[in-house]
Amino acid sequence: MRMSVGILSAIHGPADVHALDAAELPALCGEIRTTLVRYGHVHGGHIGSNLGMVEATVALHRVFDSPRDRIVFDVSHQSYVHKMLTGRADAYLDPAHHDSVTGFTNPAESAHDQFVLGHTGTSISLACGLAKSRDLTGGMDGGSGIRNVIAVIGDGSLSSAIAFEGLNNAAEQGGNLIIIVNDNEMSIAEDHGGMYGTLTRLRATGGKGGPNLFMAFGLDYRYVEAGNDVFALIEAFEQVKDTDHPVVVHIHTRKGLGLPPAKESAEARDSGIPMEGDAAVAAEDSMVFEGRHEANHWQDPDSTTGRPLGARKHYGSMAMAALEPRFATEPGLVVISPATPGSNGITRAFRERAGRHYVDTGIAEEHAVAFASGIARAGGRPVLATSATFFQRTFDQLQQELSLNGTPVTLLDFGGGLSGADNTHSGVFDIAMFGNIPGLTCLAPTSGRAFLDMLAWSTSQSNTSPVVIRVPGDTILNRERSGDLPGDAQDVTDMGSADDTCSNACSEKTTADGTATCPWSRYRTIRRGTTVAVLALGNTLPLGWRVVEALASDVRHPLDATLIDPQQFSTLDAATLTELTGCHRIIVTLEDGQLEGGWGDKVTAFYANAGLRDMRVLNFGAAKEFTDRVPLDALNERYGMTVGNITARIRSESRG
Amino acid sequence: MRMSVGILSAIHGPADVHALDAAELPALCGEIRTTLVRYGHVHGGHIGSNLGMVEATVALHRVFDSPRDRIVFDVSHQSYVHKMLTGRADAYLDPAHHDSVTGFTNPAESAHDQFVLGHTGTSISLACGLAKSRDLTGGMDGGSGIRNVIAVIGDGSLSSAIAFEGLNNAAEQGGNLIIIVNDNEMSIAEDHGGMYGTLTRLRATGGKGGPNLFMAFGLDYRYVEAGNDVFALIEAFEQVKDTDHPVVVHIHTRKGLGLPPAKESAEARDSGIPMEGDAAVAAEDSMVFEGRHEANHWQDPDSTTGRPLGARKHYGSMAMAALEPRFATEPGLVVISPATPGSNGITRAFRERAGRHYVDTGIAEEHAVAFASGIARAGGRPVLATSATFFQRTFDQLQQELSLNGTPVTLLDFGGGLSGADNTHSGVFDIAMFGNIPGLTCLAPTSGRAFLDMLAWSTSQSNTSPVVIRVPGDTILNRERSGDLPGDAQDVTDMGSADDTCSNACSEKTTADGTATCPWSRYRTIRRGTTVAVLALGNTLPLGWRVVEALASDVRHPLDATLIDPQQFSTLDAATLTELTGCHRIIVTLEDGQLEGGWGDKVTAFYANAGLRDMRVLNFGAAKEFTDRVPLDALNERYGMTVGNITARIRSESRG
């Protein structure tokens, strides 16, 4: 049902904001806030940061003239109000249209959106680029069609590596550039870092207390305490409009303004008896209130209530529960999370209990990896948890500080694999990223038990080199919950037929690069068959199992296929692959990641270069492309990763 | 011949520095300086930064007790003096031992070296890790064996993304941590960024002038103006030794102190007539003098004099010469170099002429990529030049800001491929990194002419998406110089035999991901033969040519092989690959990059999944490993990338 909100409904673009009576602006802000809260309850989203930015966004569109004036929203979590004011209000007012816009800015959606953005810290650099182009083509009044260039960045994003590079380069570049620092005193969880003391001092002194970080980078600076007062903001923005040099406008806003106050939620939390595991995580998820949003920065309290936790939080909290009892006797065991602990089941309660065994670096993934390497070099055993998509930000540290130095850090890679995620947060590229770094052991557990075994080993003193564990996803969790996941350690020997000519003795081995000597370097045979071997990596094991079952249950031409859980994607198990040639003709690889640069192609190349020309290899995985909110089923269909398609391809080959 | 230097020769470790009479320290510094200059002339190296750090390093080892006190040298260019004082003086004194140490710190070389380091900005984060481990295991007097932790970082490195994250996290962590900022007023070329104004003010005011960048990050701060006075430094270091909180000691040093003064070199430069191309680059290379070191930050003036330029500078200056005349009419054409212009033939003279068409971002590669994307989004055509190994630092920006946004930026990837480089600077990983990013067109020119054609297209308005051009290496340049490189555009039609049933019409095509519609999306057939097709990517084309010649010239069993220049590694040319099945049975791929995740495996997977089971594919390339200063010939031998091995493999298959 479409909401009835008189002023907002009549806004079809910035010109309508300009045309309003000033007296109507507070009412517009009120309507927007109501709309956001209602939208958040129905649809979920980054509601907290948007609630804090209501007045600032209205003021931006009142003072400036988008798209002639260009606004770049950092990470663009906070762009919902901007979308409402630039012709997309219906997407927030009408539940039927909630999915008509993405959660991020997108030039394909509107001329008012400059970039597709979802990782923090890049807005200043991108804005510098827009401004540079403007200044090369005639400046503010030239032919570029660009006038003011504005970057909007939160205090949490400001701790990202590239944001500092942007601040440092902005002053040198000179010319018109306005950097709005939206200071709501919160990152996704708490802010972390020495500069937040400086921001606190600036807030306490009305922007006057030094040392001023922004001025230290050579930038002009203004402070607006009343960051939720639309008129104060309009006045401040009018003052910097058409500036001839870079200026920071530091505004103090209230995250989640319009949600219930914190007190109620805190009481709710403190009244209960202590909870553990999924229940504890779920309890924190329900704590959405004014000023704080951290258990899950994507807030969707209503829709998650009563539902089981997703894989990230389930396996994340399971890992923390396994590590916590060891803190007392293992001083060097440390969990590091760059800013998004709640999403990965690292609850506030755990963090408080962990004390100095837990470090939140803020949104500073690069530091987090190098920091972890330093800890490990001095004998500690750090565990660094973040999303697959955010590990991309640390590629050079993964290679240089971690793998080249061979330090025993454990990386927990959450959200890897195919999903219906936004194009900015895809986890489909992680196998190709991690799997091609020399000296990095890449494990892909296929059950909670295997996950914990791998974590126990990687954080033990027997492990002496870096390890990434790709945390299992929902396909694994769903099978575990339904109780019919094959291949838990205790199941192996009972599985499958007994063609022992293809036996696969499990033993440790030393690999070519000398680093992956780990208990999982050999592939694990779950079911022994002949002719066809299905190698199903990580999250695809349930699919592989269903394929094998379908082949076996074919009434007319049953096929007794082998099913293998490779367990890792850093080295090929040449012994097992060679052994398979004895009684198999068709090898099928499954992975829920991009095929190009991924894992399956390496199996194919192994057989080709080993001169085993009679082996036929079929690779299933994702195409090299960005996908945006395409449902998982549709992706599996698109990539042929269905039981029907895979068995048909196998049938076709086995007849060929 | 071993130098005779009385004090230095007797230093076998920090204890010997402690044992010296204070009065001997200036003489020790003098001996070290003389040794560095002599070593630089014979061997080459990062001499400038080491000359500036002589007194500071002596003071560090006089005051602190390595390795109980841990010193982390950022990027470790400036660790030569440290090596001399920790048992490795002979490596600098005796030319016969010059290669017995690497140019970087390395724990395998000495207990006094903490990490293998060669990329900037990571020292503070790594040091935070060492300190954290110490503090978890009993603190300064506990069982960790670690007391003071010291990061040494130059003002140039300080502009790197991760360095800021380190500064920001250091204050929050608290505890003993000493950050020595070696301010020699220079990055590799000039410093760039607003914070350098702040450093200048601090130098001018004896450390008192605000705003103080370090204090804005919450850190304690000291200033030492006399950064080349060993006694002043000892006093300053004594004051911070055993500090209980993080402190920055900002020391002002003189880069290149001990080399001839700048005046002579500047006169030498200005006296000559204007030079162009290689001669102009070579002239700048010879300008090594006190205070400045930038034409080539690896200084080796004597050994390069009179020798032809290497591929980086040759092709780099060729590209700049092609772009420069367009600046007058194409306002949006901009060359961006993150701090290392001279290494890539972007001479000071060019930069001065280019004016606002040239931007040095300082060592800030992440900003550089996002900045370029912003320029391109607003209609400009930026060209971003840096080393393959440094592009690794921008992986997330390449993916998110560049490729996901589809902005027409041209990346010039220098130094890609196999080489005898240090393990910190290997270019062997670039194909696997760039080639697996959706929407990024990856070109691999095999001649100067092809390189310029590709650059002209990628920077034209007809190109609408990001392009990386892998700048040709020395194997290509050497063939071009010798005049016998096959495959220049004009040669194609005359090459090879005339089996036209395998004709390969060149045309544009649209690829699956919709982005790589470029004039080089089809592979180029240089020589048409049968049975065997050699697909030689980029720098391996000369090898491919020699293989094909060797096959043809075999007296007893001549083979008339096809030679193909794929020209790019972002998409497979399925039409050509399919066509080859008509008259070929063996496909050989060559690439001078890591095979895993690279290009050749994709060709193999193409044939496997297309069901072309009679095609035999052999892939040649590098193993997944780090190599450290292994000569190129030895690497080619190790990976079987020799004419003898490849032809033998082909012979073996063709008989099979």
PDB file of N, CA, C and O in Angstrom, chain A residues 298-328:
ATOM      1  N   TRP A 298      22.854  -4.016   8.175  1.00  0.00           N
ATOM      2  CA  TRP A 298      21.682  -4.045   7.307  1.00  0.00           C
ATOM      3  C   TRP A 298      20.499  -4.355   8.214  1.00  0.00           C
ATOM      4  O   TRP A 298      20.324  -5.476   8.691  1.00  0.00           O
ATOM      5  N   GLN A 299      19.683  -3.366   8.527  1.00  0.00           N
ATOM      6  CA  GLN A 299      18.671  -3.518   9.550  1.00  0.00           C
ATOM      7  C   GLN A 299      17.360  -4.031   8.985  1.00  0.00           C
ATOM      8  O   GLN A 299      16.748  -3.399   8.135  1.00  0.00           O
ATOM      9  N   ASP A 300      16.931  -5.131   9.476  1.00  0.00           N
ATOM     10  CA  ASP A 300      15.686  -5.731   9.003  1.00  0.00           C
ATOM     11  C   ASP A 300      15.085  -6.517  10.163  1.00  0.00           C
ATOM     12  O   ASP A 300      14.890  -7.720  10.075  1.00  0.00           O
ATOM     13  N   PRO A 301      14.809  -5.829  11.249  1.00  0.00           N
ATOM     14  CA  PRO A 301      14.471  -6.549  12.482  1.00  0.00           C
ATOM     15  C   PRO A 301      13.213  -7.389  12.365  1.00  0.00           C
ATOM     16  O   PRO A 301      13.187  -8.535  12.825  1.00  0.00           O
ATOM     17  N   ASP A 302      12.202  -6.840  11.703  1.00  0.00           N
ATOM     18  CA  ASP A 302      10.940  -7.567  11.685  1.00  0.00           C
ATOM     19  C   ASP A 302      11.049  -8.862  10.894  1.00  0.00           C
ATOM     20  O   ASP A 302      10.553  -9.901  11.308  1.00  0.00           O
ATOM     21  N   SER A 303      11.684  -8.770   9.748  1.00  0.00           N
ATOM     22  CA  SER A 303      11.671  -9.938   8.877  1.00  0.00           C
ATOM     23  C   SER A 303      12.564 -11.055   9.399  1.00  0.00           C
ATOM     24  O   SER A 303      12.417 -12.199   9.004  1.00  0.00           O
ATOM     25  N   THR A 304      13.534 -10.723  10.291  1.00  0.00           N
ATOM     26  CA  THR A 304      14.385 -11.812  10.782  1.00  0.00           C
ATOM     27  C   THR A 304      13.862 -12.436  12.063  1.00  0.00           C
ATOM     28  O   THR A 304      14.251 -13.538  12.416  1.00  0.00           O
ATOM     29  N   THR A 305      12.970 -11.729  12.729  1.00  0.00           N
ATOM     30  CA  THR A 305      12.483 -12.259  14.003  1.00  0.00           C
ATOM     31  C   THR A 305      11.864 -13.636  13.803  1.00  0.00           C
ATOM     32  O   THR A 305      10.995 -13.813  12.954  1.00  0.00           O
ATOM     33  N   GLY A 306      12.300 -14.569  14.570  1.00  0.00           N
ATOM     34  CA  GLY A 306      11.713 -15.905  14.502  1.00  0.00           C
ATOM     35  C   GLY A 306      12.308 -16.789  13.426  1.00  0.00           C
ATOM     36  O   GLY A 306      12.098 -17.995  13.432  1.00  0.00           O
ATOM     37  N   ARG A 307      13.066 -16.187  12.489  1.00  0.00           N
ATOM     38  CA  ARG A 307      13.678 -17.033  11.475  1.00  0.00           C
ATOM     39  C   ARG A 307      15.027 -17.530  11.955  1.00  0.00           C
ATOM     40  O   ARG A 307      15.710 -16.858  12.733  1.00  0.00           O
ATOM     41  N   PRO A 308      15.457 -18.674  11.440  1.00  0.00           N
ATOM     42  CA  PRO A 308      16.790 -19.146  11.834  1.00  0.00           C
ATOM     43  C   PRO A 308      17.850 -18.207  11.277  1.00  0.00           C
ATOM     44  O   PRO A 308      17.645 -17.556  10.252  1.00  0.00           O
ATOM     45  N   LEU A 309      18.986 -18.154  11.931  1.00  0.00           N
ATOM     46  CA  LEU A 309      20.088 -17.315  11.463  1.00  0.00           C
ATOM     47  C   LEU A 309      20.614 -17.822  10.130  1.00  0.00           C
ATOM     48  O   LEU A 309      20.593 -19.015   9.845  1.00  0.00           O
ATOM     49  N   GLY A 310      21.148 -16.876   9.333  1.00  0.00           N
ATOM     50  CA  GLY A 310      21.840 -17.263   8.111  1.00  0.00           C
ATOM     51  C   GLY A 310      23.210 -17.842   8.440  1.00  0.00           C
ATOM     52  O   GLY A 310      23.673 -17.809   9.583  1.00  0.00           O
ATOM     53  N   ALA A 311      23.857 -18.362   7.389  1.00  0.00           N
ATOM     54  CA  ALA A 311      25.124 -19.080   7.580  1.00  0.00           C
ATOM     55  C   ALA A 311      26.216 -18.200   8.174  1.00  0.00           C
ATOM     56  O   ALA A 311      27.000 -18.657   9.009  1.00  0.00           O
ATOM     57  N   ARG A 312      26.274 -16.936   7.754  1.00  0.00           N
ATOM     58  CA  ARG A 312      27.350 -16.073   8.250  1.00  0.00           C
ATOM     59  C   ARG A 312      27.330 -16.010   9.765  1.00  0.00           C
ATOM     60  O   ARG A 312      28.356 -16.196  10.425  1.00  0.00           O
ATOM     61  N   LYS A 313      26.155 -15.691  10.300  1.00  0.00           N
ATOM     62  CA  LYS A 313      26.074 -15.526  11.748  1.00  0.00           C
ATOM     63  C   LYS A 313      26.154 -16.868  12.478  1.00  0.00           C
ATOM     64  O   LYS A 313      26.739 -16.964  13.551  1.00  0.00           O
ATOM     65  N   HIS A 314      25.548 -17.886  11.869  1.00  0.00           N
ATOM     66  CA  HIS A 314      25.570 -19.200  12.498  1.00  0.00           C
ATOM     67  C   HIS A 314      27.000 -19.706  12.646  1.00  0.00           C
ATOM     68  O   HIS A 314      27.457 -20.036  13.741  1.00  0.00           O
ATOM     69  N   TYR A 315      27.703 -19.782  11.528  1.00  0.00           N
ATOM     70  CA  TYR A 315      29.063 -20.329  11.587  1.00  0.00           C
ATOM     71  C   TYR A 315      30.034 -19.368  12.259  1.00  0.00           C
ATOM     72  O   TYR A 315      30.999 -19.789  12.913  1.00  0.00           O
ATOM     73  N   GLY A 316      29.770 -18.070  12.108  1.00  0.00           N
ATOM     74  CA  GLY A 316      30.628 -17.083  12.769  1.00  0.00           C
ATOM     75  C   GLY A 316      30.561 -17.211  14.280  1.00  0.00           C
ATOM     76  O   GLY A 316      31.597 -17.254  14.965  1.00  0.00           O
ATOM     77  N   SER A 317      29.350 -17.321  14.800  1.00  0.00           N
ATOM     78  CA  SER A 317      29.243 -17.415  16.262  1.00  0.00           C
ATOM     79  C   SER A 317      29.744 -18.775  16.748  1.00  0.00           C
ATOM     80  O   SER A 317      30.310 -18.897  17.835  1.00  0.00           O
ATOM     81  N   MET A 318      29.584 -19.794  15.917  1.00  0.00           N
ATOM     82  CA  MET A 318      30.135 -21.113  16.242  1.00  0.00           C
ATOM     83  C   MET A 318      31.667 -21.045  16.368  1.00  0.00           C
ATOM     84  O   MET A 318      32.263 -21.600  17.300  1.00  0.00           O
ATOM     85  N   ALA A 319      32.286 -20.320  15.446  1.00  0.00           N
ATOM     86  CA  ALA A 319      33.752 -20.177  15.496  1.00  0.00           C
ATOM     87  C   ALA A 319      34.173 -19.429  16.748  1.00  0.00           C
ATOM     88  O   ALA A 319      35.140 -19.816  17.431  1.00  0.00           O
ATOM     89  N   MET A 320      33.452 -18.364  17.080  1.00  0.00           N
ATOM     90  CA  MET A 320      33.821 -17.579  18.258  1.00  0.00           C
ATOM     91  C   MET A 320      33.663 -18.433  19.523  1.00  0.00           C
ATOM     92  O   MET A 320      34.481 -18.360  20.435  1.00  0.00           O
ATOM     93  N   ALA A 321      32.590 -19.241  19.548  1.00  0.00           N
ATOM     94  CA  ALA A 321      32.369 -20.103  20.713  1.00  0.00           C
ATOM     95  C   ALA A 321      33.498 -21.122  20.861  1.00  0.00           C
ATOM     96  O   ALA A 321      33.864 -21.501  21.973  1.00  0.00           O
ATOM     97  N   ALA A 322      34.051 -21.551  19.729  1.00  0.00           N
ATOM     98  CA  ALA A 322      35.160 -22.502  19.795  1.00  0.00           C
ATOM     99  C   ALA A 322      36.454 -21.831  20.243  1.00  0.00           C
ATOM    100  O   ALA A 322      37.270 -22.442  20.935  1.00  0.00           O
ATOM    101  N   LEU A 323      36.645 -20.577  19.878  1.00  0.00           N
ATOM    102  CA  LEU A 323      37.895 -19.892  20.224  1.00  0.00           C
ATOM    103  C   LEU A 323      37.891 -19.391  21.666  1.00  0.00           C
ATOM    104  O   LEU A 323      38.919 -19.398  22.341  1.00  0.00           O
ATOM    105  N   GLU A 324      36.730 -18.953  22.133  1.00  0.00           N
ATOM    106  CA  GLU A 324      36.667 -18.242  23.410  1.00  0.00           C
ATOM    107  C   GLU A 324      37.279 -18.998  24.592  1.00  0.00           C
ATOM    108  O   GLU A 324      38.053 -18.402  25.360  1.00  0.00           O
ATOM    109  N   PRO A 325      36.981 -20.294  24.758  1.00  0.00           N
ATOM    110  CA  PRO A 325      37.557 -20.996  25.929  1.00  0.00           C
ATOM    111  C   PRO A 325      39.072 -21.067  25.885  1.00  0.00           C
ATOM    112  O   PRO A 325      39.711 -21.292  26.914  1.00  0.00           O
ATOM    113  N   ARG A 326      39.668 -20.866  24.714  1.00  0.00           N
ATOM    114  CA  ARG A 326      41.122 -20.967  24.589  1.00  0.00           C
ATOM    115  C   ARG A 326      41.838 -19.678  25.010  1.00  0.00           C
ATOM    116  O   ARG A 326      43.059 -19.675  25.201  1.00  0.00           O
ATOM    117  N   PHE A 327      41.086 -18.582  25.098  1.00  0.00           N
ATOM    118  CA  PHE A 327      41.726 -17.302  25.423  1.00  0.00           C
ATOM    119  C   PHE A 327      42.498 -17.363  26.742  1.00  0.00           C
ATOM    120  O   PHE A 327      43.560 -16.762  26.886  1.00  0.00           O
ATOM    121  N   ALA A 328      41.923 -18.100  27.692  1.00  0.00           N
ATOM    122  CA  ALA A 328      42.521 -18.124  29.033  1.00  0.00           C
ATOM    123  C   ALA A 328      43.934 -18.701  29.019  1.00  0.00           C
ATOM    124  O   ALA A 328      44.790 -18.279  29.791  1.00  0.00           O
TER     125      ALA A 328
END
